[in-house]
Short mmCIF file of C-alpha atoms in Angstrom, two decimals:
data_model
loop_
_atom_site.label_atom_id
_atom_site.label_comp_id
_atom_site.label_asym_id
_atom_site.label_seq_id
_atom_site.Cartn_x
_atom_site.Cartn_y
_atom_site.Cartn_z
CA UNK A 1 -23.30 -2.12 -20.55
CA UNK A 2 -26.02 -3.47 -22.87
CA UNK A 3 -29.00 -5.41 -21.59
CA UNK A 4 -27.68 -8.76 -22.79
CA UNK A 5 -24.36 -8.35 -20.95
CA UNK A 6 -26.17 -7.09 -17.86
CA UNK A 7 -28.55 -10.07 -17.74
CA UNK A 8 -25.74 -12.54 -18.43
CA UNK A 9 -23.62 -11.03 -15.65
CA UNK A 10 -26.41 -11.48 -13.11
CA UNK A 11 -27.15 -14.99 -14.38
CA UNK A 12 -23.49 -15.97 -14.04
CA UNK A 13 -23.26 -14.48 -10.55
CA UNK A 14 -26.28 -16.54 -9.54
CA UNK A 15 -24.82 -19.66 -11.15
CA UNK A 16 -21.52 -19.18 -9.31
CA UNK A 17 -23.44 -18.44 -6.10
CA UNK A 18 -21.74 -15.05 -5.71
CA UNK A 19 -24.87 -13.76 -4.04
CA UNK A 20 -23.31 -10.87 -2.14
CA UNK A 21 -21.72 -9.48 -5.29
CA UNK A 22 -25.00 -9.78 -7.16
CA UNK A 23 -26.82 -7.96 -4.38
CA UNK A 24 -24.29 -5.11 -4.28
CA UNK A 25 -23.51 -4.91 -7.99
CA UNK A 26 -26.06 -2.41 -9.35
CA UNK A 27 -25.68 0.10 -6.54
CA UNK A 28 -21.88 -0.12 -6.50
CA UNK A 29 -21.59 0.27 -10.26
CA UNK A 30 -23.44 3.56 -9.93
CA UNK A 31 -21.08 4.64 -7.15
CA UNK A 32 -18.07 3.55 -9.21
CA UNK A 33 -19.25 5.55 -12.23
CA UNK A 34 -19.90 8.62 -10.07
CA UNK A 35 -16.52 8.42 -8.31
CA UNK A 36 -14.55 7.34 -11.39
CA UNK A 37 -13.36 4.12 -9.76
CA UNK A 38 -11.16 1.82 -11.81
CA UNK A 39 -12.18 -1.68 -12.87
CA UNK A 40 -9.58 -3.03 -10.42
CA UNK A 41 -11.10 -1.05 -7.55
CA UNK A 42 -14.60 -2.29 -8.39
CA UNK A 43 -13.52 -5.91 -8.56
CA UNK A 44 -11.47 -5.61 -5.36
CA UNK A 45 -14.39 -4.14 -3.40
CA UNK A 46 -17.00 -6.60 -4.63
CA UNK A 47 -14.83 -9.67 -4.09
CA UNK A 48 -13.81 -8.45 -0.63
CA UNK A 49 -17.46 -8.06 0.38
CA UNK A 50 -18.24 -11.56 -0.91
CA UNK A 51 -15.32 -12.98 1.09
CA UNK A 52 -16.37 -11.16 4.29
CA UNK A 53 -19.94 -12.40 3.97
CA UNK A 54 -18.82 -15.99 3.48
CA UNK A 55 -16.44 -15.73 6.42
CA UNK A 56 -19.26 -14.44 8.62
CA UNK A 57 -21.49 -17.35 7.60
CA UNK A 58 -18.69 -19.83 8.28
CA UNK A 59 -18.06 -18.34 11.73
CA UNK A 60 -21.77 -18.49 12.52
CA UNK A 61 -21.85 -22.15 11.45
CA UNK A 62 -18.82 -23.02 13.60
CA UNK A 63 -20.27 -21.12 16.56
CA UNK A 64 -23.47 -23.13 16.29
CA UNK A 65 -21.51 -26.38 16.04
CA UNK A 66 -19.43 -25.46 19.12
CA UNK A 67 -22.60 -25.31 21.29
CA UNK A 68 -21.15 -22.81 23.77
CA UNK A 69 -23.56 -22.48 26.71
CA UNK A 70 -23.00 -18.71 26.75
CA UNK A 71 -20.93 -16.24 24.77
CA UNK A 72 -17.91 -15.01 26.73
CA UNK A 73 -15.04 -12.97 25.29
CA UNK A 74 -11.56 -12.08 26.47
CA UNK A 75 -12.48 -8.40 26.28
CA UNK A 76 -15.17 -8.98 28.91
CA UNK A 77 -12.84 -10.70 31.38
CA UNK A 78 -11.90 -8.61 34.42
CA UNK A 79 -8.17 -9.14 34.81
CA UNK A 80 -8.04 -6.40 37.45
CA UNK A 81 -10.29 -8.49 39.68
CA UNK A 82 -8.42 -11.76 39.09
CA UNK A 83 -4.89 -10.58 39.76
CA UNK A 84 -3.54 -14.14 40.10
CA UNK A 85 -3.82 -14.47 36.30
CA UNK A 86 -0.95 -13.24 34.16
CA UNK A 87 -2.74 -11.37 31.38
CA UNK A 88 0.24 -11.81 29.08
CA UNK A 89 -0.11 -15.59 29.30
CA UNK A 90 -3.77 -15.34 28.25
CA UNK A 91 -2.86 -12.98 25.42
CA UNK A 92 -0.26 -15.46 24.24
CA UNK A 93 -2.86 -18.25 24.31
CA UNK A 94 -5.18 -16.00 22.30
CA UNK A 95 -2.65 -16.10 19.43
CA UNK A 96 -3.77 -19.76 19.16
CA UNK A 97 -0.22 -21.01 18.81
CA UNK A 98 -1.25 -23.79 21.20
CA UNK A 99 -3.88 -24.93 18.69
CA UNK A 100 -1.42 -24.96 15.82
CA UNK A 101 0.94 -27.03 17.99
CA UNK A 102 -1.82 -29.38 19.26
CA UNK A 103 -1.14 -28.38 22.86
CA UNK A 104 -3.55 -28.30 25.79
CA UNK A 105 -4.71 -25.64 28.24
CA UNK A 106 -5.92 -26.34 31.78
CA UNK A 107 -7.69 -23.83 34.03
CA UNK A 108 -7.66 -24.74 37.72
CA UNK A 109 -9.39 -22.94 40.57
CA UNK A 110 -12.41 -22.83 42.87
CA UNK A 111 -15.93 -22.25 41.50
CA UNK A 112 -16.79 -18.84 40.08
CA UNK A 113 -13.29 -17.52 39.35
CA UNK A 114 -13.65 -17.39 35.57
CA UNK A 115 -12.32 -20.75 34.38
CA UNK A 116 -15.22 -21.45 32.04
CA UNK A 117 -15.26 -17.82 30.87
CA UNK A 118 -11.64 -18.04 29.72
CA UNK A 119 -12.10 -21.48 28.19
CA UNK A 120 -15.10 -20.30 26.16
CA UNK A 121 -13.34 -17.08 25.18
CA UNK A 122 -10.36 -19.01 23.80
CA UNK A 123 -12.81 -21.30 22.03
CA UNK A 124 -14.47 -18.33 20.37
CA UNK A 125 -11.08 -16.98 19.27
CA UNK A 126 -10.41 -20.39 17.70
CA UNK A 127 -13.79 -20.32 15.93
CA UNK A 128 -13.05 -16.88 14.49
CA UNK A 129 -9.67 -18.15 13.27
CA UNK A 130 -11.33 -20.97 11.35
CA UNK A 131 -10.87 -23.91 13.73
CA UNK A 132 -13.59 -26.41 14.60
CA UNK A 133 -14.48 -26.25 18.30
CA UNK A 134 -16.77 -28.24 20.58
CA UNK A 135 -17.76 -27.41 24.18
CA UNK A 136 -19.05 -30.02 26.60
CA UNK A 137 -19.72 -30.38 30.30
CA UNK A 138 -17.71 -33.26 31.77
CA UNK A 139 -20.73 -35.02 33.23
CA UNK A 140 -22.62 -34.97 29.93
CA UNK A 141 -19.54 -36.08 28.01
CA UNK A 142 -18.90 -39.05 30.28
CA UNK A 143 -22.52 -40.20 30.09
CA UNK A 144 -22.48 -40.02 26.29
CA UNK A 145 -19.21 -41.96 26.13
CA UNK A 146 -20.50 -44.62 28.52
CA UNK A 147 -23.71 -44.99 26.53
CA UNK A 148 -21.69 -45.36 23.32
CA UNK A 149 -19.47 -47.93 25.02
CA UNK A 150 -22.47 -50.02 26.10
CA UNK A 151 -23.99 -49.80 22.62
CA UNK A 152 -20.73 -50.90 21.01
CA UNK A 153 -20.17 -47.59 19.18
CA UNK A 154 -17.54 -45.98 21.40
CA UNK A 155 -15.03 -46.07 18.56
CA UNK A 156 -17.39 -44.06 16.36
CA UNK A 157 -18.05 -41.56 19.15
CA UNK A 158 -14.33 -41.07 19.70
CA UNK A 159 -13.80 -40.51 15.98
CA UNK A 160 -16.59 -37.92 16.00
CA UNK A 161 -14.91 -36.02 18.84
CA UNK A 162 -11.55 -36.23 17.06
CA UNK A 163 -12.99 -34.09 14.26
CA UNK A 164 -12.74 -31.02 16.47
CA UNK A 165 -9.43 -29.21 16.51
CA UNK A 166 -10.31 -27.75 19.92
CA UNK A 167 -12.33 -29.71 22.48
CA UNK A 168 -13.37 -27.89 25.67
CA UNK A 169 -14.13 -30.18 28.63
CA UNK A 170 -15.64 -28.12 31.42
CA UNK A 171 -15.94 -28.88 35.15
CA UNK A 172 -13.73 -31.91 35.68
CA UNK A 173 -13.94 -32.84 39.36
CA UNK A 174 -17.38 -31.61 40.31
CA UNK A 175 -18.59 -35.22 40.21
CA UNK A 176 -16.41 -38.35 40.60
CA UNK A 177 -16.14 -40.87 37.76
CA UNK A 178 -16.90 -44.54 37.94
CA UNK A 179 -14.42 -47.00 36.42
CA UNK A 180 -16.17 -47.10 33.04
CA UNK A 181 -16.32 -43.32 32.78
CA UNK A 182 -12.66 -42.95 33.72
CA UNK A 183 -11.58 -45.45 31.04
CA UNK A 184 -13.74 -43.76 28.39
CA UNK A 185 -12.27 -40.34 29.12
CA UNK A 186 -8.76 -41.80 29.13
CA UNK A 187 -9.34 -43.22 25.65
CA UNK A 188 -10.56 -39.84 24.39
CA UNK A 189 -7.59 -37.94 25.80
CA UNK A 190 -5.20 -40.59 24.48
CA UNK A 191 -6.66 -40.26 20.98
CA UNK A 192 -6.28 -36.48 21.01
CA UNK A 193 -2.75 -36.56 22.45
CA UNK A 194 -0.37 -34.63 20.16
CA UNK A 195 -3.06 -34.50 17.43
CA UNK A 196 -5.54 -31.87 18.64
CA UNK A 197 -5.93 -29.36 21.46
CA UNK A 198 -8.04 -29.86 24.56
CA UNK A 199 -9.01 -27.11 27.00
CA UNK A 200 -10.03 -28.37 30.43
CA UNK A 201 -11.36 -26.66 33.55
CA UNK A 202 -11.32 -28.16 37.03
CA UNK A 203 -11.99 -27.13 40.61
CA UNK A 204 -9.48 -29.73 41.81
CA UNK A 205 -5.70 -29.53 41.98
CA UNK A 206 -3.76 -32.15 40.03
CA UNK A 207 -2.97 -33.92 43.29
CA UNK A 208 -6.69 -34.52 43.81
CA UNK A 209 -7.37 -36.03 40.39
CA UNK A 210 -6.81 -39.53 41.76
CA UNK A 211 -9.89 -39.00 43.92
CA UNK A 212 -11.92 -37.88 40.91
CA UNK A 213 -11.06 -40.99 38.93
CA UNK A 214 -10.98 -43.29 41.97
CA UNK A 215 -7.83 -44.71 40.41
CA UNK A 216 -4.38 -43.19 40.90
CA UNK A 217 -2.92 -45.11 37.95
CA UNK A 218 -5.49 -43.84 35.44
CA UNK A 219 -5.27 -40.31 36.86
CA UNK A 220 -1.47 -40.33 36.50
CA UNK A 221 -1.64 -41.70 32.94
CA UNK A 222 -4.27 -39.13 31.97
CA UNK A 223 -2.33 -36.23 33.45
CA UNK A 224 0.82 -37.44 31.72
CA UNK A 225 -0.87 -37.04 28.34
CA UNK A 226 -2.63 -33.80 29.20
CA UNK A 227 0.38 -32.05 30.70
CA UNK A 228 3.12 -33.19 28.32
CA UNK A 229 2.35 -30.26 26.01
CA UNK A 230 0.23 -27.83 27.98
CA UNK A 231 -0.23 -24.55 29.79
CA UNK A 232 -1.78 -24.54 33.27
CA UNK A 233 -3.52 -21.42 34.59
CA UNK A 234 -4.07 -21.68 38.34
CA UNK A 235 -6.64 -19.08 39.42
CA UNK A 236 -6.59 -18.26 43.13
CA UNK A 237 -8.88 -15.25 43.24
CA UNK A 238 -12.34 -14.63 44.62
CA UNK A 239 -15.55 -15.79 42.98
CA UNK A 240 -17.13 -13.36 40.49
CA UNK A 241 -20.55 -14.46 41.68
CA UNK A 242 -19.61 -13.65 45.28
CA UNK A 243 -18.31 -10.29 44.09
CA UNK A 244 -21.63 -9.49 42.42
CA UNK A 245 -23.59 -10.53 45.50
CA UNK A 246 -21.43 -8.35 47.71
CA UNK A 247 -21.87 -5.44 45.31
CA UNK A 248 -25.63 -5.76 45.64
CA UNK A 249 -25.45 -6.03 49.42
CA UNK A 250 -26.35 -9.71 49.75
CA UNK A 251 -24.89 -11.24 52.89
CA UNK A 252 -22.76 -14.37 52.54
CA UNK A 253 -25.20 -16.28 54.77
CA UNK A 254 -27.84 -15.89 52.07
CA UNK A 255 -25.48 -16.71 49.26
CA UNK A 256 -26.94 -20.07 48.28
CA UNK A 257 -30.59 -19.30 48.91
#
């Protein structure tokens, strides 16, 4: 390769923003010459590395946009401890067929049993598969929706949340909603119905959702849209946090100190 061709190749790689290929090119051409690699093999390797680098950047960008409070994976989940969960159901959800079909997932159970862990883990699987994901605590979400409603920009806020293929709403039921909050959440769920997937976690059974919303009619209408196309995982096991405290010899009487 003469100097002119060499300089032009690097210039064109920079122009096309093929930065990974440009970075690897000189070293890999030496390896290719030493190992008698074909032109096809060289191109295949360099383009594959460029693709992998871009995919990694895209995943990092989507992870940042998802604003997960912590990173939790399915591999880290202790299915042996939570025997009430059918691992095969979780594995099926991890195929993300529910996302492709715009279906919902609901995790029910008392505090500390792994609801948020599984919700985040499925969210991370969706991020890795190329889907846009957003995680939010229910209380924060409701306050933002109410603020938008009072400022006359609720429609814009709902459109913003519709951009995410997977929306994770964590901790429904820990605090009751007022009438305005209940109506705002109903509008959000109605917009996403059969268009995008929503993952929800709650410490309340469905029969108690009327108490959360202080309105049986709204609760029934909301559940109708959530559950029409959905999978419910009801976790009945012991709290992981209680397990850890017991392991370290902390008595239950000191549990909340």
